[in-house]
Amino acid sequence: MARTVIIEAPGGPEAYKIVDRAVGEPGPGEIRIRHHACGLNFIDVYQRAGLYPLAMPHAMGMEGAGVIEAVGEGVTHLKVGDRAAYASMPPGAYCEARVMRAAQVCPLPDGISFEQGAAMMLKGLTTHYLFRRTTPIAKGDTVLFHAAAGGVGLFACQWAKSEGIRLIGTAGTDEKCQLALDHGAEACINYRSGDWVAKVRDLTGGRGVDVVMDAVGKDTFDGSLDCLRPLGFMISFGNASGPVPPFSLATLGAKGSLKITRPTIFTHIADHATCQQMARELFDKVLSGDVKIRIDQRFSLEQVADAHRALEARETTGQTVILP
């Protein structure tokens, strides 16, 4: 049996409950992992609230790190006793142990702790696909990144600096702006202190940025388009302020023949070999010191609701882990 956090119907943080669940043995292509730490992400909020519907009842949580306890037939990249970490569908990481598909579970290097592993997989692999797999971004290009002091944001600030990419961030307080600067952002704008679009334009000499990476959604979408140079690329990859309303494609033409995409990490990591390669490149960034994992909040399984309240209130910085 393993303590597992579930929801029985969409709702607020109070919808969470802890149950004891049988774990069982892995089948072909599966592993059983005992968690040492689990990660917290905004996608967990979307799933809990029903924005991303799940069959109910459902276990929750998208990433974790721990030790492999059992390996099913056909699994060759992991063995019993291996340290491992993952970000993967379906949800179910908020638990002591689980059986799951092995394809997206990755061997965790000894130089990375379980807490770091649990805190880095979804956000780090997201950063990987944003900078390496979505549109070409070259040394010297300029990226606008919203919520630059958040979980993915601090990864992005460091990743950009390590590759010579100019990153302009936005954040909601001067303290969060300083945090982004400390992690490698070239500039960071407090969006509560004035016209952030005008400030981005000033910082780029009126040209606009090459790429916008926007996980905020509704509140920043229109302004993000206005920050792009002609032929610039908009990556909308989240909805922290709510879903982006419908808009006319003609708007993209009128604003400079802009390009836009709405990617998800799960498309990028669906192929086993691709996922493992992305993870190795992410681990290399961390082991080299180019990307440091900052864990600012820790909660127990019993405190999952509190963790979600803090995340939704934008009271968190860096990474948050849940400890079984």
PDB file of C-alpha atoms in Angstrom:
ATOM      1  CA  MET A   1       0.000   0.000   0.000  1.00  0.00           C
ATOM      2  CA  ALA A   2       1.114   3.572  -0.661  1.00  0.00           C
ATOM      3  CA  ARG A   3      -0.335   6.850   0.507  1.00  0.00           C
ATOM      4  CA  THR A   4      -1.593   8.635  -2.601  1.00  0.00           C
ATOM      5  CA  VAL A   5      -3.142  12.069  -3.168  1.00  0.00           C
ATOM      6  CA  ILE A   6      -6.293  11.950  -5.307  1.00  0.00           C
ATOM      7  CA  ILE A   7      -9.246  14.097  -6.310  1.00  0.00           C
ATOM      8  CA  GLU A   8     -12.750  12.742  -6.821  1.00  0.00           C
ATOM      9  CA  ALA A   9     -14.092  15.816  -8.653  1.00  0.00           C
ATOM     10  CA  PRO A  10     -12.553  19.026 -10.021  1.00  0.00           C
ATOM     11  CA  GLY A  11     -12.292  21.859  -7.527  1.00  0.00           C
ATOM     12  CA  GLY A  12     -10.021  24.009  -5.427  1.00  0.00           C
ATOM     13  CA  PRO A  13      -7.109  22.848  -3.276  1.00  0.00           C
ATOM     14  CA  GLU A  14      -9.602  21.490  -0.761  1.00  0.00           C
ATOM     15  CA  ALA A  15     -10.520  18.788  -3.314  1.00  0.00           C
ATOM     16  CA  TYR A  16      -7.405  16.811  -2.416  1.00  0.00           C
ATOM     17  CA  LYS A  17      -7.618  13.765  -0.182  1.00  0.00           C
ATOM     18  CA  ILE A  18      -5.084  11.097   0.799  1.00  0.00           C
ATOM     19  CA  VAL A  19      -5.933   7.421   0.378  1.00  0.00           C
ATOM     20  CA  ASP A  20      -4.016   4.154   0.740  1.00  0.00           C
ATOM     21  CA  ARG A  21      -3.678   2.411  -2.612  1.00  0.00           C
ATOM     22  CA  ALA A  22      -2.290  -0.972  -3.591  1.00  0.00           C
ATOM     23  CA  VAL A  23       0.776  -0.532  -5.792  1.00  0.00           C
ATOM     24  CA  GLY A  24       1.220  -3.973  -7.382  1.00  0.00           C
ATOM     25  CA  GLU A  25       3.845  -5.271  -9.778  1.00  0.00           C
ATOM     26  CA  PRO A  26       4.917  -3.667 -13.050  1.00  0.00           C
ATOM     27  CA  GLY A  27       3.748  -5.186 -16.309  1.00  0.00           C
ATOM     28  CA  PRO A  28       5.606  -5.184 -19.649  1.00  0.00           C
ATOM     29  CA  GLY A  29       7.219  -1.795 -20.302  1.00  0.00           C
ATOM     30  CA  GLU A  30       6.553  -0.604 -16.736  1.00  0.00           C
ATOM     31  CA  ILE A  31       8.526   0.061 -13.553  1.00  0.00           C
ATOM     32  CA  ARG A  32       7.680   0.525  -9.885  1.00  0.00           C
ATOM     33  CA  ILE A  33       9.317   3.531  -8.269  1.00  0.00           C
ATOM     34  CA  ARG A  34       9.400   4.541  -4.590  1.00  0.00           C
ATOM     35  CA  HIS A  35       9.461   8.306  -4.390  1.00  0.00           C
ATOM     36  CA  HIS A  36      11.869  10.324  -2.289  1.00  0.00           C
ATOM     37  CA  ALA A  37      10.438  13.627  -3.578  1.00  0.00           C
ATOM     38  CA  CYS A  38       7.731  14.873  -5.941  1.00  0.00           C
ATOM     39  CA  GLY A  39       7.475  18.107  -7.916  1.00  0.00           C
ATOM     40  CA  LEU A  40       4.814  20.833  -7.972  1.00  0.00           C
ATOM     41  CA  ASN A  41       3.756  22.446 -11.257  1.00  0.00           C
ATOM     42  CA  PHE A  42       1.045  24.688 -12.648  1.00  0.00           C
ATOM     43  CA  ILE A  43      -0.239  21.840 -14.806  1.00  0.00           C
ATOM     44  CA  ASP A  44      -1.257  20.171 -11.528  1.00  0.00           C
ATOM     45  CA  VAL A  45      -3.497  23.187 -10.846  1.00  0.00           C
ATOM     46  CA  TYR A  46      -5.046  23.020 -14.312  1.00  0.00           C
ATOM     47  CA  GLN A  47      -5.806  19.318 -13.893  1.00  0.00           C
ATOM     48  CA  ARG A  48      -7.188  19.721 -10.376  1.00  0.00           C
ATOM     49  CA  ALA A  49      -9.443  22.601 -11.435  1.00  0.00           C
ATOM     50  CA  GLY A  50     -10.776  20.797 -14.511  1.00  0.00           C
ATOM     51  CA  LEU A  51      -9.190  23.020 -17.163  1.00  0.00           C
ATOM     52  CA  TYR A  52      -7.393  19.871 -18.348  1.00  0.00           C
ATOM     53  CA  PRO A  53     -10.084  17.218 -17.725  1.00  0.00           C
ATOM     54  CA  LEU A  54      -9.242  13.876 -16.131  1.00  0.00           C
ATOM     55  CA  ALA A  55     -11.335  10.771 -15.523  1.00  0.00           C
ATOM     56  CA  MET A  56     -12.405  10.750 -11.878  1.00  0.00           C
ATOM     57  CA  PRO A  57     -11.288   9.759  -9.311  1.00  0.00           C
ATOM     58  CA  HIS A  58      -7.664  10.355 -10.275  1.00  0.00           C
ATOM     59  CA  ALA A  59      -4.281  10.407  -8.580  1.00  0.00           C
ATOM     60  CA  MET A  60      -2.420  13.679  -9.055  1.00  0.00           C
ATOM     61  CA  GLY A  61       1.098  14.991  -9.690  1.00  0.00           C
ATOM     62  CA  MET A  62       3.299  14.947 -12.781  1.00  0.00           C
ATOM     63  CA  GLU A  63       6.915  14.469 -11.673  1.00  0.00           C
ATOM     64  CA  GLY A  64       8.950  12.645  -9.097  1.00  0.00           C
ATOM     65  CA  ALA A  65      12.293  11.119  -8.193  1.00  0.00           C
ATOM     66  CA  GLY A  66      13.188   8.006  -6.261  1.00  0.00           C
ATOM     67  CA  VAL A  67      14.505   4.457  -6.486  1.00  0.00           C
ATOM     68  CA  ILE A  68      13.374   1.736  -8.900  1.00  0.00           C
ATOM     69  CA  GLU A  69      11.888  -1.177  -6.913  1.00  0.00           C
ATOM     70  CA  ALA A  70      10.801  -3.471  -9.749  1.00  0.00           C
ATOM     71  CA  VAL A  71      11.156  -3.629 -13.534  1.00  0.00           C
ATOM     72  CA  GLY A  72       8.718  -5.142 -16.025  1.00  0.00           C
ATOM     73  CA  GLU A  73       9.473  -7.195 -19.101  1.00  0.00           C
ATOM     74  CA  GLY A  74      11.163  -5.301 -21.927  1.00  0.00           C
ATOM     75  CA  VAL A  75      12.584  -2.451 -19.827  1.00  0.00           C
ATOM     76  CA  THR A  76      16.317  -2.226 -20.497  1.00  0.00           C
ATOM     77  CA  HIS A  77      17.364   1.314 -19.548  1.00  0.00           C
ATOM     78  CA  LEU A  78      16.547   0.893 -15.828  1.00  0.00           C
ATOM     79  CA  LYS A  79      17.167  -1.802 -13.238  1.00  0.00           C
ATOM     80  CA  VAL A  80      16.199  -2.445  -9.619  1.00  0.00           C
ATOM     81  CA  GLY A  81      18.069  -0.080  -7.302  1.00  0.00           C
ATOM     82  CA  ASP A  82      18.615   2.651  -9.899  1.00  0.00           C
ATOM     83  CA  ARG A  83      18.031   6.261  -8.945  1.00  0.00           C
ATOM     84  CA  ALA A  84      15.526   7.766 -11.375  1.00  0.00           C
ATOM     85  CA  ALA A  85      13.408  10.822 -12.100  1.00  0.00           C
ATOM     86  CA  TYR A  86      10.605  11.664 -14.511  1.00  0.00           C
ATOM     87  CA  ALA A  87       7.965  14.028 -15.748  1.00  0.00           C
ATOM     88  CA  SER A  88       5.217  11.996 -17.354  1.00  0.00           C
ATOM     89  CA  MET A  89       1.559  11.381 -18.037  1.00  0.00           C
ATOM     90  CA  PRO A  90      -0.664  10.116 -16.563  1.00  0.00           C
ATOM     91  CA  PRO A  91      -0.780  12.063 -13.285  1.00  0.00           C
ATOM     92  CA  GLY A  92      -0.071  10.122 -10.114  1.00  0.00           C
ATOM     93  CA  ALA A  93       3.233  11.355  -8.695  1.00  0.00           C
ATOM     94  CA  TYR A  94       1.853  12.678  -5.380  1.00  0.00           C
ATOM     95  CA  CYS A  95       2.382   9.361  -3.626  1.00  0.00           C
ATOM     96  CA  GLU A  96       4.850   7.164  -1.792  1.00  0.00           C
ATOM     97  CA  ALA A  97       5.187   4.666  -4.661  1.00  0.00           C
ATOM     98  CA  ARG A  98       3.586   3.889  -8.017  1.00  0.00           C
ATOM     99  CA  VAL A  99       3.703   1.621 -11.048  1.00  0.00           C
ATOM    100  CA  MET A 100       4.045   3.527 -14.329  1.00  0.00           C
ATOM    101  CA  ARG A 101       5.310   3.342 -17.900  1.00  0.00           C
ATOM    102  CA  ALA A 102       9.096   3.242 -18.026  1.00  0.00           C
ATOM    103  CA  ALA A 103       9.655   5.114 -21.309  1.00  0.00           C
ATOM    104  CA  GLN A 104       9.781   8.591 -19.749  1.00  0.00           C
ATOM    105  CA  VAL A 105      11.510   7.553 -16.512  1.00  0.00           C
ATOM    106  CA  CYS A 106      15.165   8.581 -16.716  1.00  0.00           C
ATOM    107  CA  PRO A 107      18.269   7.390 -14.859  1.00  0.00           C
ATOM    108  CA  LEU A 108      19.231  10.129 -12.380  1.00  0.00           C
ATOM    109  CA  PRO A 109      22.969  10.903 -12.113  1.00  0.00           C
ATOM    110  CA  ASP A 110      24.545  10.523  -8.680  1.00  0.00           C
ATOM    111  CA  GLY A 111      25.506  14.199  -8.645  1.00  0.00           C
ATOM    112  CA  ILE A 112      21.844  15.293  -8.573  1.00  0.00           C
ATOM    113  CA  SER A 113      19.794  14.812  -5.398  1.00  0.00           C
ATOM    114  CA  PHE A 114      16.304  13.330  -5.308  1.00  0.00           C
ATOM    115  CA  GLU A 115      14.852  16.724  -4.373  1.00  0.00           C
ATOM    116  CA  GLN A 116      16.656  18.356  -7.276  1.00  0.00           C
ATOM    117  CA  GLY A 117      15.531  15.577  -9.602  1.00  0.00           C
ATOM    118  CA  ALA A 118      11.901  15.933  -8.567  1.00  0.00           C
ATOM    119  CA  ALA A 119      12.067  19.715  -8.910  1.00  0.00           C
ATOM    120  CA  MET A 120      13.753  19.840 -12.301  1.00  0.00           C
ATOM    121  CA  MET A 121      12.225  17.351 -14.707  1.00  0.00           C
ATOM    122  CA  LEU A 122       9.061  19.027 -15.947  1.00  0.00           C
ATOM    123  CA  LYS A 123      10.404  22.574 -15.749  1.00  0.00           C
ATOM    124  CA  GLY A 124      13.832  21.645 -17.054  1.00  0.00           C
ATOM    125  CA  LEU A 125      12.544  19.591 -19.986  1.00  0.00           C
ATOM    126  CA  THR A 126      10.119  22.426 -20.735  1.00  0.00           C
ATOM    127  CA  THR A 127      13.051  24.846 -20.831  1.00  0.00           C
ATOM    128  CA  HIS A 128      14.883  22.414 -23.110  1.00  0.00           C
ATOM    129  CA  TYR A 129      12.114  22.290 -25.705  1.00  0.00           C
ATOM    130  CA  LEU A 130      11.541  26.055 -25.510  1.00  0.00           C
ATOM    131  CA  PHE A 131      15.157  26.849 -26.359  1.00  0.00           C
ATOM    132  CA  ARG A 132      16.179  23.876 -28.505  1.00  0.00           C
ATOM    133  CA  ARG A 133      13.153  22.251 -30.137  1.00  0.00           C
ATOM    134  CA  THR A 134      10.508  24.912 -30.888  1.00  0.00           C
ATOM    135  CA  THR A 135      12.173  27.530 -33.108  1.00  0.00           C
ATOM    136  CA  PRO A 136      15.843  28.248 -33.837  1.00  0.00           C
ATOM    137  CA  ILE A 137      17.280  30.613 -31.212  1.00  0.00           C
ATOM    138  CA  ALA A 138      20.853  31.705 -31.786  1.00  0.00           C
ATOM    139  CA  LYS A 139      23.502  33.301 -29.624  1.00  0.00           C
ATOM    140  CA  GLY A 140      22.734  37.022 -29.453  1.00  0.00           C
ATOM    141  CA  ASP A 141      18.974  36.646 -30.024  1.00  0.00           C
ATOM    142  CA  THR A 142      16.599  38.328 -27.588  1.00  0.00           C
ATOM    143  CA  VAL A 143      13.864  36.431 -25.725  1.00  0.00           C
ATOM    144  CA  LEU A 144      11.075  37.910 -23.588  1.00  0.00           C
ATOM    145  CA  PHE A 145      10.152  35.538 -20.760  1.00  0.00           C
ATOM    146  CA  HIS A 146       7.141  36.172 -18.523  1.00  0.00           C
ATOM    147  CA  ALA A 147       7.148  35.057 -14.867  1.00  0.00           C
ATOM    148  CA  ALA A 148      10.935  34.984 -14.987  1.00  0.00           C
ATOM    149  CA  ALA A 149      11.265  34.316 -11.235  1.00  0.00           C
ATOM    150  CA  GLY A 150       8.958  31.292 -11.320  1.00  0.00           C
ATOM    151  CA  GLY A 151       9.825  27.639 -11.662  1.00  0.00           C
ATOM    152  CA  VAL A 152      10.473  27.505 -15.412  1.00  0.00           C
ATOM    153  CA  GLY A 153      11.604  31.136 -15.406  1.00  0.00           C
ATOM    154  CA  LEU A 154      14.689  30.586 -13.262  1.00  0.00           C
ATOM    155  CA  PHE A 155      15.659  27.647 -15.463  1.00  0.00           C
ATOM    156  CA  ALA A 156      15.180  29.825 -18.540  1.00  0.00           C
ATOM    157  CA  CYS A 157      17.258  32.713 -17.168  1.00  0.00           C
ATOM    158  CA  GLN A 158      20.203  30.408 -16.515  1.00  0.00           C
ATOM    159  CA  TRP A 159      19.813  28.434 -19.735  1.00  0.00           C
ATOM    160  CA  ALA A 160      19.742  31.613 -21.829  1.00  0.00           C
ATOM    161  CA  LYS A 161      22.820  33.047 -20.150  1.00  0.00           C
ATOM    162  CA  SER A 162      24.741  29.792 -20.616  1.00  0.00           C
ATOM    163  CA  GLU A 163      24.074  29.922 -24.365  1.00  0.00           C
ATOM    164  CA  GLY A 164      24.646  33.650 -24.967  1.00  0.00           C
ATOM    165  CA  ILE A 165      20.963  34.434 -25.452  1.00  0.00           C
ATOM    166  CA  ARG A 166      19.696  37.794 -24.204  1.00  0.00           C
ATOM    167  CA  LEU A 167      16.716  37.252 -21.885  1.00  0.00           C
ATOM    168  CA  ILE A 168      14.385  40.048 -20.795  1.00  0.00           C
ATOM    169  CA  GLY A 169      12.114  38.902 -17.977  1.00  0.00           C
ATOM    170  CA  THR A 170       8.947  40.164 -16.364  1.00  0.00           C
ATOM    171  CA  ALA A 171       7.829  39.585 -12.782  1.00  0.00           C
ATOM    172  CA  GLY A 172       5.307  41.004 -10.325  1.00  0.00           C
ATOM    173  CA  THR A 173       7.607  42.491  -7.663  1.00  0.00           C
ATOM    174  CA  ASP A 174      10.977  44.188  -7.538  1.00  0.00           C
ATOM    175  CA  GLU A 175      12.241  41.304  -5.392  1.00  0.00           C
ATOM    176  CA  LYS A 176      11.254  38.757  -8.022  1.00  0.00           C
ATOM    177  CA  CYS A 177      12.855  40.895 -10.724  1.00  0.00           C
ATOM    178  CA  GLN A 178      16.102  40.879  -8.759  1.00  0.00           C
ATOM    179  CA  LEU A 179      15.860  37.092  -8.434  1.00  0.00           C
ATOM    180  CA  ALA A 180      15.614  36.769 -12.226  1.00  0.00           C
ATOM    181  CA  LEU A 181      18.587  39.101 -12.652  1.00  0.00           C
ATOM    182  CA  ASP A 182      20.580  37.069 -10.145  1.00  0.00           C
ATOM    183  CA  HIS A 183      19.905  33.961 -12.252  1.00  0.00           C
ATOM    184  CA  GLY A 184      21.074  35.433 -15.559  1.00  0.00           C
ATOM    185  CA  ALA A 185      18.351  37.654 -17.009  1.00  0.00           C
ATOM    186  CA  GLU A 186      19.860  40.690 -18.735  1.00  0.00           C
ATOM    187  CA  ALA A 187      16.905  42.829 -17.654  1.00  0.00           C
ATOM    188  CA  CYS A 188      13.678  42.241 -15.752  1.00  0.00           C
ATOM    189  CA  ILE A 189      10.578  44.454 -15.748  1.00  0.00           C
ATOM    190  CA  ASN A 190       8.119  44.745 -12.868  1.00  0.00           C
ATOM    191  CA  TYR A 191       4.900  44.573 -14.863  1.00  0.00           C
ATOM    192  CA  ARG A 192       3.002  46.318 -12.049  1.00  0.00           C
ATOM    193  CA  SER A 193       5.140  49.446 -12.307  1.00  0.00           C
ATOM    194  CA  GLY A 194       4.096  50.758 -15.710  1.00  0.00           C
ATOM    195  CA  ASP A 195       3.832  49.952 -19.409  1.00  0.00           C
ATOM    196  CA  TRP A 196       5.932  46.807 -19.733  1.00  0.00           C
ATOM    197  CA  VAL A 197       5.426  46.642 -23.506  1.00  0.00           C
ATOM    198  CA  ALA A 198       6.955  50.109 -23.914  1.00  0.00           C
ATOM    199  CA  LYS A 199       9.848  49.100 -21.655  1.00  0.00           C
ATOM    200  CA  VAL A 200      10.553  46.008 -23.772  1.00  0.00           C
ATOM    201  CA  ARG A 201      10.544  48.175 -26.870  1.00  0.00           C
ATOM    202  CA  ASP A 202      12.980  50.590 -25.202  1.00  0.00           C
ATOM    203  CA  LEU A 203      15.292  47.740 -24.217  1.00  0.00           C
ATOM    204  CA  THR A 204      15.403  46.525 -27.830  1.00  0.00           C
ATOM    205  CA  GLY A 205      15.852  49.952 -29.415  1.00  0.00           C
ATOM    206  CA  GLY A 206      12.311  49.797 -30.790  1.00  0.00           C
ATOM    207  CA  ARG A 207      12.977  46.589 -32.745  1.00  0.00           C
ATOM    208  CA  GLY A 208      11.147  44.126 -30.544  1.00  0.00           C
ATOM    209  CA  VAL A 209      12.241  40.685 -29.372  1.00  0.00           C
ATOM    210  CA  ASP A 210      12.895  37.640 -31.522  1.00  0.00           C
ATOM    211  CA  VAL A 211      10.875  35.235 -29.353  1.00  0.00           C
ATOM    212  CA  VAL A 212       8.313  35.544 -26.550  1.00  0.00           C
ATOM    213  CA  MET A 213       7.888  32.657 -24.107  1.00  0.00           C
ATOM    214  CA  ASP A 214       4.587  33.167 -22.298  1.00  0.00           C
ATOM    215  CA  ALA A 215       3.090  30.823 -19.697  1.00  0.00           C
ATOM    216  CA  VAL A 216       0.921  33.523 -18.123  1.00  0.00           C
ATOM    217  CA  GLY A 217      -1.769  33.426 -20.809  1.00  0.00           C
ATOM    218  CA  LYS A 218      -4.751  35.759 -20.862  1.00  0.00           C
ATOM    219  CA  ASP A 219      -3.203  38.739 -19.055  1.00  0.00           C
ATOM    220  CA  THR A 220      -0.060  38.988 -21.163  1.00  0.00           C
ATOM    221  CA  PHE A 221      -1.019  37.600 -24.556  1.00  0.00           C
ATOM    222  CA  ASP A 222      -1.868  40.807 -26.434  1.00  0.00           C
ATOM    223  CA  GLY A 223       1.086  42.665 -24.988  1.00  0.00           C
ATOM    224  CA  SER A 224       3.389  39.806 -25.876  1.00  0.00           C
ATOM    225  CA  LEU A 225       2.438  40.056 -29.545  1.00  0.00           C
ATOM    226  CA  ASP A 226       3.181  43.789 -29.417  1.00  0.00           C
ATOM    227  CA  CYS A 227       6.696  43.061 -28.132  1.00  0.00           C
ATOM    228  CA  LEU A 228       7.693  40.932 -31.119  1.00  0.00           C
ATOM    229  CA  ARG A 229       9.756  42.110 -34.058  1.00  0.00           C
ATOM    230  CA  PRO A 230       8.344  41.485 -37.558  1.00  0.00           C
ATOM    231  CA  LEU A 231       8.423  37.727 -38.241  1.00  0.00           C
ATOM    232  CA  GLY A 232       8.935  37.137 -34.526  1.00  0.00           C
ATOM    233  CA  PHE A 233       7.852  33.927 -32.823  1.00  0.00           C
ATOM    234  CA  MET A 234       5.349  33.658 -29.971  1.00  0.00           C
ATOM    235  CA  ILE A 235       5.459  30.525 -27.776  1.00  0.00           C
ATOM    236  CA  SER A 236       2.340  30.333 -25.603  1.00  0.00           C
ATOM    237  CA  PHE A 237       2.932  27.418 -23.237  1.00  0.00           C
ATOM    238  CA  GLY A 238       0.709  28.010 -20.197  1.00  0.00           C
ATOM    239  CA  ASN A 239      -2.364  29.676 -18.706  1.00  0.00           C
ATOM    240  CA  ALA A 240      -1.419  30.917 -15.226  1.00  0.00           C
ATOM    241  CA  SER A 241      -3.821  33.881 -15.532  1.00  0.00           C
ATOM    242  CA  GLY A 242      -6.446  31.949 -17.517  1.00  0.00           C
ATOM    243  CA  PRO A 243      -6.798  30.628 -21.077  1.00  0.00           C
ATOM    244  CA  VAL A 244      -6.089  32.954 -23.999  1.00  0.00           C
ATOM    245  CA  PRO A 245      -9.423  34.034 -25.539  1.00  0.00           C
ATOM    246  CA  PRO A 246     -10.092  33.323 -29.224  1.00  0.00           C
ATOM    247  CA  PHE A 247      -8.417  35.807 -31.559  1.00  0.00           C
ATOM    248  CA  SER A 248      -8.288  36.499 -35.290  1.00  0.00           C
ATOM    249  CA  LEU A 249      -5.371  35.020 -37.208  1.00  0.00           C
ATOM    250  CA  ALA A 250      -5.373  38.242 -39.223  1.00  0.00           C
ATOM    251  CA  THR A 251      -3.965  39.928 -36.114  1.00  0.00           C
ATOM    252  CA  LEU A 252      -0.692  38.083 -36.674  1.00  0.00           C
ATOM    253  CA  GLY A 253      -0.407  39.514 -40.166  1.00  0.00           C
ATOM    254  CA  ALA A 254      -1.248  43.033 -39.062  1.00  0.00           C
ATOM    255  CA  LYS A 255       1.394  42.959 -36.328  1.00  0.00           C
ATOM    256  CA  GLY A 256       4.235  41.906 -38.627  1.00  0.00           C
ATOM    257  CA  SER A 257       3.596  38.427 -40.029  1.00  0.00           C
ATOM    258  CA  LEU A 258       4.119  36.908 -36.612  1.00  0.00           C
ATOM    259  CA  LYS A 259       4.345  33.175 -35.906  1.00  0.00           C
ATOM    260  CA  ILE A 260       2.741  31.425 -32.946  1.00  0.00           C
ATOM    261  CA  THR A 261       2.635  27.961 -31.416  1.00  0.00           C
ATOM    262  CA  ARG A 262       1.060  26.266 -28.401  1.00  0.00           C
ATOM    263  CA  PRO A 263       3.368  23.348 -27.502  1.00  0.00           C
ATOM    264  CA  THR A 264       3.212  20.861 -24.649  1.00  0.00           C
ATOM    265  CA  ILE A 265       6.084  18.998 -23.064  1.00  0.00           C
ATOM    266  CA  PHE A 266       4.306  15.683 -23.542  1.00  0.00           C
ATOM    267  CA  THR A 267       4.510  15.895 -27.336  1.00  0.00           C
ATOM    268  CA  HIS A 268       8.236  16.495 -27.124  1.00  0.00           C
ATOM    269  CA  ILE A 269       8.966  13.639 -24.698  1.00  0.00           C
ATOM    270  CA  ALA A 270       6.525  11.105 -26.165  1.00  0.00           C
ATOM    271  CA  ASP A 271       9.316   9.279 -28.006  1.00  0.00           C
ATOM    272  CA  HIS A 272      11.438   7.278 -25.561  1.00  0.00           C
ATOM    273  CA  ALA A 273      14.793   7.976 -27.202  1.00  0.00           C
ATOM    274  CA  THR A 274      14.072  11.691 -27.558  1.00  0.00           C
ATOM    275  CA  CYS A 275      12.980  11.957 -23.934  1.00  0.00           C
ATOM    276  CA  GLN A 276      16.120  10.225 -22.681  1.00  0.00           C
ATOM    277  CA  GLN A 277      18.361  12.437 -24.837  1.00  0.00           C
ATOM    278  CA  MET A 278      16.625  15.601 -23.623  1.00  0.00           C
ATOM    279  CA  ALA A 279      17.058  14.446 -20.025  1.00  0.00           C
ATOM    280  CA  ARG A 280      20.769  13.758 -20.533  1.00  0.00           C
ATOM    281  CA  GLU A 281      21.261  17.251 -21.971  1.00  0.00           C
ATOM    282  CA  LEU A 282      19.329  18.741 -19.057  1.00  0.00           C
ATOM    283  CA  PHE A 283      21.378  16.772 -16.524  1.00  0.00           C
ATOM    284  CA  ASP A 284      24.565  17.999 -18.238  1.00  0.00           C
ATOM    285  CA  LYS A 285      23.415  21.612 -17.751  1.00  0.00           C
ATOM    286  CA  VAL A 286      22.898  20.975 -14.040  1.00  0.00           C
ATOM    287  CA  LEU A 287      26.066  18.948 -13.465  1.00  0.00           C
ATOM    288  CA  SER A 288      28.158  21.592 -15.242  1.00  0.00           C
ATOM    289  CA  GLY A 289      26.772  24.296 -12.964  1.00  0.00           C
ATOM    290  CA  ASP A 290      25.173  26.232 -15.833  1.00  0.00           C
ATOM    291  CA  VAL A 291      21.756  25.611 -14.263  1.00  0.00           C
ATOM    292  CA  LYS A 292      21.355  25.484 -10.491  1.00  0.00           C
ATOM    293  CA  ILE A 293      18.205  24.051  -8.914  1.00  0.00           C
ATOM    294  CA  ARG A 294      16.803  26.462  -6.329  1.00  0.00           C
ATOM    295  CA  ILE A 295      14.302  24.760  -3.967  1.00  0.00           C
ATOM    296  CA  ASP A 296      12.556  27.431  -1.911  1.00  0.00           C
ATOM    297  CA  GLN A 297       9.513  25.528  -0.615  1.00  0.00           C
ATOM    298  CA  ARG A 298       8.980  22.054   0.827  1.00  0.00           C
ATOM    299  CA  PHE A 299       5.626  20.515   1.760  1.00  0.00           C
ATOM    300  CA  SER A 300       4.530  17.096   3.004  1.00  0.00           C
ATOM    301  CA  LEU A 301       1.876  15.010   1.238  1.00  0.00           C
ATOM    302  CA  GLU A 302      -0.583  16.217   3.876  1.00  0.00           C
ATOM    303  CA  GLN A 303       0.211  19.813   2.891  1.00  0.00           C
ATOM    304  CA  VAL A 304      -0.488  19.472  -0.839  1.00  0.00           C
ATOM    305  CA  ALA A 305      -3.469  21.836  -0.617  1.00  0.00           C
ATOM    306  CA  ASP A 306      -1.279  24.463   1.053  1.00  0.00           C
ATOM    307  CA  ALA A 307       1.317  24.026  -1.683  1.00  0.00           C
ATOM    308  CA  HIS A 308      -1.319  24.677  -4.338  1.00  0.00           C
ATOM    309  CA  ARG A 309      -2.641  27.747  -2.541  1.00  0.00           C
ATOM    310  CA  ALA A 310       0.864  29.210  -2.406  1.00  0.00           C
ATOM    311  CA  LEU A 311       1.490  28.445  -6.077  1.00  0.00           C
ATOM    312  CA  GLU A 312      -1.787  29.961  -7.263  1.00  0.00           C
ATOM    313  CA  ALA A 313      -1.254  33.072  -5.141  1.00  0.00           C
ATOM    314  CA  ARG A 314       2.162  33.495  -6.833  1.00  0.00           C
ATOM    315  CA  GLU A 315       3.802  33.333  -3.433  1.00  0.00           C
ATOM    316  CA  THR A 316       6.407  30.779  -4.493  1.00  0.00           C
ATOM    317  CA  THR A 317       9.822  31.341  -6.031  1.00  0.00           C
ATOM    318  CA  GLY A 318      12.154  28.852  -7.620  1.00  0.00           C
ATOM    319  CA  GLN A 319      11.105  25.236  -7.183  1.00  0.00           C
ATOM    320  CA  THR A 320       8.755  23.495  -4.769  1.00  0.00           C
ATOM    321  CA  VAL A 321       8.928  19.866  -3.708  1.00  0.00           C
ATOM    322  CA  ILE A 322       6.476  17.578  -1.943  1.00  0.00           C
ATOM    323  CA  LEU A 323       8.023  15.011   0.357  1.00  0.00           C
ATOM    324  CA  PRO A 324       6.179  11.672   0.813  1.00  0.00           C
TER     325      PRO A 324
END
